[in-house]
PDB file of C-alpha atoms in Angstrom:
ATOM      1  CA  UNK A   1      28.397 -26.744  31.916  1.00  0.00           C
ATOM      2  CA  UNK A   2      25.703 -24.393  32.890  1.00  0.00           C
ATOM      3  CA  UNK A   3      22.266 -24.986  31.829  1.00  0.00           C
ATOM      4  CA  UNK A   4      18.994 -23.097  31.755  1.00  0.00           C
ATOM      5  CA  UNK A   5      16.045 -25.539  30.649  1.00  0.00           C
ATOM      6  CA  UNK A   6      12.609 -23.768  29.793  1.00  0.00           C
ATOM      7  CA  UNK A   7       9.355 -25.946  29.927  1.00  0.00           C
ATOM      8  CA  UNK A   8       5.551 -25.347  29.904  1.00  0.00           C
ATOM      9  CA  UNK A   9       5.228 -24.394  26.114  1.00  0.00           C
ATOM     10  CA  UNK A  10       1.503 -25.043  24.659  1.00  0.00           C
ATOM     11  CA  UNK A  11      -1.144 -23.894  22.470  1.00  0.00           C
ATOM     12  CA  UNK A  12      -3.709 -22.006  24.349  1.00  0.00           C
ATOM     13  CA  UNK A  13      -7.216 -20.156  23.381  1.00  0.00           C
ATOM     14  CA  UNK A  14      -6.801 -15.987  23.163  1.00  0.00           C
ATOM     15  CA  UNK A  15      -7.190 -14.894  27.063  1.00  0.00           C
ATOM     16  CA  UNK A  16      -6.138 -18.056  28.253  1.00  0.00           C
ATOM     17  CA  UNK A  17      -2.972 -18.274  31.135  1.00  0.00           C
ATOM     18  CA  UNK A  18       0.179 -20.308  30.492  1.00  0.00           C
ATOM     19  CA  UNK A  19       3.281 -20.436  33.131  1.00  0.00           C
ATOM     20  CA  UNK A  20       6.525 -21.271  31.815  1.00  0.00           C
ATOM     21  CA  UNK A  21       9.682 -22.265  33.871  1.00  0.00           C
ATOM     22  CA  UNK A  22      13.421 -21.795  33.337  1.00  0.00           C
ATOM     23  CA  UNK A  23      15.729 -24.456  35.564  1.00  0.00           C
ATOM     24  CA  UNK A  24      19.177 -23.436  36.107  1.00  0.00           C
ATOM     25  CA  UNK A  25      22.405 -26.276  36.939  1.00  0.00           C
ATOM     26  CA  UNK A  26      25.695 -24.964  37.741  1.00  0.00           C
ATOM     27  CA  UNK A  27      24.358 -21.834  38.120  1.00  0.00           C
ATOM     28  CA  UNK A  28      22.704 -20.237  41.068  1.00  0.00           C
ATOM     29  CA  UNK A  29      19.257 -18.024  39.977  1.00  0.00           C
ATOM     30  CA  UNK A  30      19.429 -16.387  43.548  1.00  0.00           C
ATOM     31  CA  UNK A  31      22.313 -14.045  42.459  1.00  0.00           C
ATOM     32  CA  UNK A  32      22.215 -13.697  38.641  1.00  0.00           C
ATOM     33  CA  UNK A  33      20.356 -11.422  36.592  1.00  0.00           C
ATOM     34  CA  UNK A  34      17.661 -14.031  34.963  1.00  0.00           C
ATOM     35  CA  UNK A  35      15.224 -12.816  31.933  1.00  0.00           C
ATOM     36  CA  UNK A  36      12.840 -13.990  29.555  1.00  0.00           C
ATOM     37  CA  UNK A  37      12.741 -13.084  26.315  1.00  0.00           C
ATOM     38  CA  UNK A  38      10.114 -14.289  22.611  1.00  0.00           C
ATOM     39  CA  UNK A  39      10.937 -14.323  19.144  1.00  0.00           C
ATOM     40  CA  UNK A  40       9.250 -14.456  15.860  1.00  0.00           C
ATOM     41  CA  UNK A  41      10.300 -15.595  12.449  1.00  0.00           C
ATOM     42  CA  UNK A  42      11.616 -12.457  11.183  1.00  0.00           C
ATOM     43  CA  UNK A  43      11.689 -10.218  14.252  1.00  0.00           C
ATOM     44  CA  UNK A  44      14.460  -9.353  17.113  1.00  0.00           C
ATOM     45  CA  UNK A  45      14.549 -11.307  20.073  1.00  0.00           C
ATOM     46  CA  UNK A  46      12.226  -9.115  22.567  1.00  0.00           C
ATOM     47  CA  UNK A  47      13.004  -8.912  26.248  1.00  0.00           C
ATOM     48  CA  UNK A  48      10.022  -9.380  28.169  1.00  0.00           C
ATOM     49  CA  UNK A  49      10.926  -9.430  31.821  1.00  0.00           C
ATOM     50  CA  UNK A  50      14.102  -9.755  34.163  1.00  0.00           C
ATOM     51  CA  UNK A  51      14.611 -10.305  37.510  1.00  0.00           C
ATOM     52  CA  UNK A  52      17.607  -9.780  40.022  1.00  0.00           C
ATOM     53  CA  UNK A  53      16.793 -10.043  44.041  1.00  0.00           C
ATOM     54  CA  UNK A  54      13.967  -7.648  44.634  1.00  0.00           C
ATOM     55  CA  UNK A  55      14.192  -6.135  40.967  1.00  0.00           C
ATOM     56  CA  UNK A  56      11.732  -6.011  38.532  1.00  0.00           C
ATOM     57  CA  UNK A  57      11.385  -4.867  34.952  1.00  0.00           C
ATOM     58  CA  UNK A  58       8.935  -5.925  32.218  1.00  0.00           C
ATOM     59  CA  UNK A  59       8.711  -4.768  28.491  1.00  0.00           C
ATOM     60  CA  UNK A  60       5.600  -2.401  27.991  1.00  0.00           C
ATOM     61  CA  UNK A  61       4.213  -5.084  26.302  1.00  0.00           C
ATOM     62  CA  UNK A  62       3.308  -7.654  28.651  1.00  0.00           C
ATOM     63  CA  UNK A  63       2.861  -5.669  32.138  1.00  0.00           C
ATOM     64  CA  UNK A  64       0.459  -6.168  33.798  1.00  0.00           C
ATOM     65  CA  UNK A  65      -0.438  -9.577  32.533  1.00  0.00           C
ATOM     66  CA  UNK A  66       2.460 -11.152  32.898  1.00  0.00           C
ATOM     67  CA  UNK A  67       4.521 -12.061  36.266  1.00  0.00           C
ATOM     68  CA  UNK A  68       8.175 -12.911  36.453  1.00  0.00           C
ATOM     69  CA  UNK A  69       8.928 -14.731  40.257  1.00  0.00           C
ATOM     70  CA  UNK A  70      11.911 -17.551  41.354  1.00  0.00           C
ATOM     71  CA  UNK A  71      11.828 -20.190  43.768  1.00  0.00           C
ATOM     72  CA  UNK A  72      15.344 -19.803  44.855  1.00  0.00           C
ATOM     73  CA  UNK A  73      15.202 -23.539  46.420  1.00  0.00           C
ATOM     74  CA  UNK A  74      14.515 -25.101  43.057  1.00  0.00           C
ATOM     75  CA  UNK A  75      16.965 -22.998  41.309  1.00  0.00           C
ATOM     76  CA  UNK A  76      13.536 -22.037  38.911  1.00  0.00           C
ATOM     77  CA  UNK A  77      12.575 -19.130  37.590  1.00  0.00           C
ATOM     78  CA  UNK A  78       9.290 -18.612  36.316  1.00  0.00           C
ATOM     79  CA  UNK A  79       6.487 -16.699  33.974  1.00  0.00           C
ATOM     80  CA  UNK A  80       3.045 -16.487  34.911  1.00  0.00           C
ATOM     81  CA  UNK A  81       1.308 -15.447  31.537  1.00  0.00           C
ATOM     82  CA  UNK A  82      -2.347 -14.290  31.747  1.00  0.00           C
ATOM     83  CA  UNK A  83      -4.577 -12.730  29.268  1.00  0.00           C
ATOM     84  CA  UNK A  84      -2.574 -14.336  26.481  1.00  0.00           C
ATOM     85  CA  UNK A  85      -3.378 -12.663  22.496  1.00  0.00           C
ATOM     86  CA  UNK A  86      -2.634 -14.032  19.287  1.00  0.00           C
ATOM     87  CA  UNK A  87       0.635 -11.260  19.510  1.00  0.00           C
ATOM     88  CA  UNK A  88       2.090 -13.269  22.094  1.00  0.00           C
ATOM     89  CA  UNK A  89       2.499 -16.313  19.836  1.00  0.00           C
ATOM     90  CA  UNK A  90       6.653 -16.967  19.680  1.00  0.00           C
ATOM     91  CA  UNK A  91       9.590 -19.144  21.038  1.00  0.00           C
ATOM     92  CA  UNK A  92      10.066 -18.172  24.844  1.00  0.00           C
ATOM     93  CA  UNK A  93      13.852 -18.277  26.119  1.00  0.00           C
ATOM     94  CA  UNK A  94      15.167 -17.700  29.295  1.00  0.00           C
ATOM     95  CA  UNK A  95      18.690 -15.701  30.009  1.00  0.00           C
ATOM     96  CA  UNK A  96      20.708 -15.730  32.957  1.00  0.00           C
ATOM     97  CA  UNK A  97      23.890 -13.016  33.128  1.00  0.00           C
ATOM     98  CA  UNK A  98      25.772 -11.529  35.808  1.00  0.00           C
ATOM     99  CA  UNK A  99      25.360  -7.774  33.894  1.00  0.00           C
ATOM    100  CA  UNK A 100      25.923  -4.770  36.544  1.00  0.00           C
ATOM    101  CA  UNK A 101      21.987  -3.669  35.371  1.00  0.00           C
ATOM    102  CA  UNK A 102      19.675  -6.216  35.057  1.00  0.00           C
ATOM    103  CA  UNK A 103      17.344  -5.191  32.234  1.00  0.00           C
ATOM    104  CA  UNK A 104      15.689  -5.926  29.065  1.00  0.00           C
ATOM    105  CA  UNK A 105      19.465  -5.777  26.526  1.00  0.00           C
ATOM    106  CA  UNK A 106      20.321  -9.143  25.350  1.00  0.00           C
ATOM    107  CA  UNK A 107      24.026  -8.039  25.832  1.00  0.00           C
ATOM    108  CA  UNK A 108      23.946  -8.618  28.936  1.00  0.00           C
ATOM    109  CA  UNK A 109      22.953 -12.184  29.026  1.00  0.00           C
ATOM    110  CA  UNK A 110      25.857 -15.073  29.088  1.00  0.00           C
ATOM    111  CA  UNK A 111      23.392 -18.266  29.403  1.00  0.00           C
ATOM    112  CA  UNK A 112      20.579 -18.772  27.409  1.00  0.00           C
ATOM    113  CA  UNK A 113      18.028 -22.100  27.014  1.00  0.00           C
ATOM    114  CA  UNK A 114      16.924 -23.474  23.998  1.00  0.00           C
ATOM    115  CA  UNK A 115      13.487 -22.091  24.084  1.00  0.00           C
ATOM    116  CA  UNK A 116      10.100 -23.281  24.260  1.00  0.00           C
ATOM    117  CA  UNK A 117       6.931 -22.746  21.888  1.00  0.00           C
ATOM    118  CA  UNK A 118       3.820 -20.446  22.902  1.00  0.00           C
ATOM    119  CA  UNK A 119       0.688 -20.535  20.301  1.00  0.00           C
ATOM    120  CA  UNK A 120      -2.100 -18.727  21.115  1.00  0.00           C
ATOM    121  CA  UNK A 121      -5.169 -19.171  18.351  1.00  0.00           C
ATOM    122  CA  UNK A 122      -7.845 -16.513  18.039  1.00  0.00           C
TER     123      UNK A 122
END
């Protein structure tokens, strides 16, 4: 069955950089719509950034210092996270869907990992 794997979950210092990574089986990144999104205890889970070929979109919250790429050859997709605050503390899950618009809506999604762990202390 398909599979999305995230890794690269730590505790960093505020301002410090983590990069997470999302591996996909049975299903090919190159052609899907793939996304990250966090959650909280409490809260919605927040899309952060998406990707689709050449497409781009990241929540008002994290541009600029964060960067969504894929190495199409490893079938990875990953998030560069720099400038990291105490707000970005949450479990990190990827998405992968097939979704006509590849955005931020969780609707859209079909595949999702089982998340990994960011803490950032002040």
């Amino acid at each position: 069955q398909v599979q999305l794997v995230e890794s690269g979950g730590d505790s960093v210092q505020t301002g410090g950089s983590l990069t997470l990574a999302c591996a996909a089986s049975r299903i090919s990144t190159s052609d899907r719509c793939v996304g990250w999104f966090r959650q909280t205890p409490g809260k919605e889970r927040e899309g952060i950034a998406s990707i689709r070929w050449s497409t781009i979109v990241y929540a008002d919250s994290v541009k600029g210092r964060f960067t969504i790429s894929q190495d199409n050859a490893k079938n990875t997709v990953y998030l560069q996270m720099n400038s990291l605050q105490p707000e970005d503390t949450a479990v990190y899950y990827c998405a992968a869907g097939n979704q006509w618009v590849c955005d931020l809506r969780k609707a859209g999604f079909d595949y999702w990992g089982q998340g990994t762990q960011v803490s950032v202390g002040s």
